[in-house]
PDB file of C-alpha atoms in Angstrom:
ATOM      1  CA  MET A   1     -15.469  -5.675 -36.400  1.00 57.00           C
ATOM      2  CA  THR A   2     -12.847  -3.653 -38.684  1.00 86.00           C
ATOM      3  CA  LEU A   3     -10.162  -5.525 -40.439  1.00 91.00           C
ATOM      4  CA  ALA A   4      -7.501  -4.392 -42.552  1.00 91.00           C
ATOM      5  CA  ILE A   5      -4.337  -6.278 -44.680  1.00 92.00           C
ATOM      6  CA  ILE A   6      -1.383  -4.102 -44.641  1.00 93.00           C
ATOM      7  CA  LYS A   7       1.861  -4.556 -46.274  1.00 93.00           C
ATOM      8  CA  THR A   8       5.495  -3.839 -44.751  1.00 93.00           C
ATOM      9  CA  GLY A   9       8.827  -5.396 -45.223  1.00 92.00           C
ATOM     10  CA  GLY A  10       7.845  -7.360 -48.134  1.00 93.00           C
ATOM     11  CA  LYS A  11       4.896  -9.117 -46.174  1.00 95.00           C
ATOM     12  CA  GLN A  12       1.120  -8.800 -45.687  1.00 95.00           C
ATOM     13  CA  TYR A  13      -0.584  -8.923 -42.231  1.00 95.00           C
ATOM     14  CA  LEU A  14      -4.147  -9.072 -41.215  1.00 95.00           C
ATOM     15  CA  VAL A  15      -4.837  -6.628 -38.489  1.00 94.00           C
ATOM     16  CA  LYS A  16      -7.578  -5.019 -36.502  1.00 92.00           C
ATOM     17  CA  ALA A  17      -7.602  -2.197 -33.944  1.00 90.00           C
ATOM     18  CA  GLY A  18      -5.583  -3.172 -30.875  1.00 93.00           C
ATOM     19  CA  ASP A  19      -3.666  -5.865 -32.195  1.00 94.00           C
ATOM     20  CA  LYS A  20       0.134  -6.405 -31.620  1.00 96.00           C
ATOM     21  CA  VAL A  21       1.843  -7.487 -34.492  1.00 96.00           C
ATOM     22  CA  LYS A  22       5.740  -8.217 -35.078  1.00 96.00           C
ATOM     23  CA  VAL A  23       6.791  -6.743 -38.557  1.00 96.00           C
ATOM     24  CA  GLU A  24      10.029  -6.550 -40.194  1.00 96.00           C
ATOM     25  CA  LYS A  25      12.376  -3.878 -38.552  1.00 96.00           C
ATOM     26  CA  LEU A  26      11.110  -0.361 -38.799  1.00 95.00           C
ATOM     27  CA  ALA A  27      13.172   2.892 -38.108  1.00 94.00           C
ATOM     28  CA  GLY A  28      12.367   4.331 -34.765  1.00 93.00           C
ATOM     29  CA  VAL A  29      12.188   3.912 -31.038  1.00 94.00           C
ATOM     30  CA  GLU A  30       9.638   2.625 -28.464  1.00 95.00           C
ATOM     31  CA  GLY A  31       6.788   5.194 -28.311  1.00 94.00           C
ATOM     32  CA  ASP A  32       6.930   6.606 -31.932  1.00 95.00           C
ATOM     33  CA  LYS A  33       3.813   6.599 -33.977  1.00 96.00           C
ATOM     34  CA  VAL A  34       4.177   4.729 -37.297  1.00 95.00           C
ATOM     35  CA  ASN A  35       1.997   4.990 -40.393  1.00 93.00           C
ATOM     36  CA  PHE A  36       1.002   2.131 -42.828  1.00 90.00           C
ATOM     37  CA  ASP A  37       0.528   3.527 -46.216  1.00 87.00           C
ATOM     38  CA  ALA A  38       0.275   0.444 -48.153  1.00 86.00           C
ATOM     39  CA  LEU A  39      -3.424  -0.772 -47.334  1.00 89.00           C
ATOM     40  CA  LEU A  40      -4.537  -3.712 -49.512  1.00 90.00           C
ATOM     41  CA  LEU A  41      -7.799  -4.369 -48.053  1.00 88.00           C
ATOM     42  CA  ALA A  42     -10.259  -2.834 -45.769  1.00 87.00           C
ATOM     43  CA  GLU A  43     -13.348  -4.273 -44.101  1.00 88.00           C
ATOM     44  CA  ALA A  44     -15.815  -2.194 -41.756  1.00 82.00           C
ATOM     45  CA  SER A  45     -19.612  -2.494 -41.225  1.00 83.00           C
ATOM     46  CA  GLY A  46     -19.929  -5.226 -43.924  1.00 84.00           C
ATOM     47  CA  LYS A  47     -18.388  -2.965 -46.659  1.00 86.00           C
ATOM     48  CA  THR A  48     -15.118  -4.333 -48.045  1.00 87.00           C
ATOM     49  CA  GLU A  49     -12.680  -2.212 -50.155  1.00 84.00           C
ATOM     50  CA  ILE A  50      -9.886  -3.567 -51.949  1.00 87.00           C
ATOM     51  CA  GLY A  51      -7.318  -1.686 -53.798  1.00 81.00           C
ATOM     52  CA  LYS A  52      -3.514  -1.820 -54.818  1.00 81.00           C
ATOM     53  CA  PRO A  53      -2.888  -0.128 -52.371  1.00 79.00           C
ATOM     54  CA  LEU A  54      -5.981   1.883 -51.197  1.00 79.00           C
ATOM     55  CA  ALA A  55      -5.149   5.619 -50.806  1.00 76.00           C
ATOM     56  CA  SER A  56      -8.123   6.570 -48.890  1.00 76.00           C
ATOM     57  CA  THR A  57      -7.593   4.855 -45.386  1.00 79.00           C
ATOM     58  CA  LYS A  58      -4.496   5.047 -43.211  1.00 84.00           C
ATOM     59  CA  ILE A  59      -3.439   2.882 -40.442  1.00 90.00           C
ATOM     60  CA  SER A  60      -1.798   4.204 -37.651  1.00 93.00           C
ATOM     61  CA  GLY A  61       0.200   2.444 -34.852  1.00 95.00           C
ATOM     62  CA  LYS A  62       2.624   2.603 -31.733  1.00 97.00           C
ATOM     63  CA  ILE A  63       6.082   0.998 -31.599  1.00 97.00           C
ATOM     64  CA  LEU A  64       6.014  -0.992 -28.501  1.00 97.00           C
ATOM     65  CA  ALA A  65       9.514  -2.733 -28.841  1.00 96.00           C
ATOM     66  CA  GLN A  66      12.724  -3.207 -30.946  1.00 97.00           C
ATOM     67  CA  GLY A  67      14.054  -6.657 -30.573  1.00 96.00           C
ATOM     68  CA  ARG A  68      15.671  -9.835 -32.366  1.00 97.00           C
ATOM     69  CA  LYS A  69      13.754 -13.103 -32.902  1.00 96.00           C
ATOM     70  CA  ASP A  70      15.348 -16.642 -31.818  1.00 97.00           C
ATOM     71  CA  LYS A  71      18.477 -17.839 -33.235  1.00 98.00           C
ATOM     72  CA  VAL A  72      18.347 -19.779 -36.547  1.00 98.00           C
ATOM     73  CA  LEU A  73      21.443 -22.200 -37.016  1.00 98.00           C
ATOM     74  CA  VAL A  74      22.647 -23.008 -40.322  1.00 97.00           C
ATOM     75  CA  VAL A  75      24.823 -25.986 -40.513  1.00 98.00           C
ATOM     76  CA  LYS A  76      27.109 -27.121 -43.828  1.00 97.00           C
ATOM     77  CA  TYR A  77      28.779 -30.427 -43.747  1.00 97.00           C
ATOM     78  CA  LYS A  78      30.870 -32.272 -46.277  1.00 98.00           C
ATOM     79  CA  ALA A  79      31.604 -35.945 -45.751  1.00 97.00           C
ATOM     80  CA  LYS A  80      35.065 -37.260 -45.720  1.00 97.00           C
ATOM     81  CA  THR A  81      36.860 -33.770 -45.882  1.00 97.00           C
ATOM     82  CA  ARG A  82      36.555 -32.766 -42.072  1.00 96.00           C
ATOM     83  CA  TYR A  83      34.452 -29.554 -43.432  1.00 98.00           C
ATOM     84  CA  ARG A  84      31.885 -28.348 -40.830  1.00 97.00           C
ATOM     85  CA  LYS A  85      30.596 -25.022 -40.506  1.00 97.00           C
ATOM     86  CA  ARG A  86      27.997 -23.572 -38.241  1.00 98.00           C
ATOM     87  CA  VAL A  87      26.512 -19.958 -38.663  1.00 98.00           C
ATOM     88  CA  GLY A  88      23.701 -18.475 -36.650  1.00 98.00           C
ATOM     89  CA  HIS A  89      21.068 -15.673 -37.619  1.00 98.00           C
ATOM     90  CA  ARG A  90      19.062 -13.474 -35.659  1.00 98.00           C
ATOM     91  CA  GLN A  91      16.267 -11.260 -37.767  1.00 97.00           C
ATOM     92  CA  PRO A  92      15.569  -8.098 -36.283  1.00 98.00           C
ATOM     93  CA  TYR A  93      11.656  -6.969 -35.745  1.00 97.00           C
ATOM     94  CA  THR A  94       9.403  -4.296 -34.274  1.00 97.00           C
ATOM     95  CA  LEU A  95       6.458  -4.948 -32.182  1.00 97.00           C
ATOM     96  CA  VAL A  96       3.748  -2.594 -33.386  1.00 97.00           C
ATOM     97  CA  GLN A  97       0.372  -1.953 -31.562  1.00 97.00           C
ATOM     98  CA  ILE A  98      -2.365  -1.024 -34.133  1.00 95.00           C
ATOM     99  CA  GLU A  99      -4.389   1.829 -32.753  1.00 93.00           C
ATOM    100  CA  LYS A 100      -6.473   3.185 -35.372  1.00 88.00           C
ATOM    101  CA  ILE A 101      -7.825   2.211 -38.912  1.00 82.00           C
TER     102      ILE A 101
END
């Protein structure tokens, strides 16, 4: 089993070939190829490579979809002043299938 830890959008993801991962929004449309250069750890055949980041190995993937996550509601309330405020936020994401490590 080949595993890798990639860094994209300020977050780290543990992936292997064939995985579908929701990452922070990436530029591109469905079907585009994407390469992850910030590879922090790679494991294959019992050998583990650790780097900051690794320059020797690249991860390639394919964009499957662009979307927005579920709405998160933020509510502000102050007692006795009739102040109520409700704001919603939907974070954009990109669904990527890891093709090759």
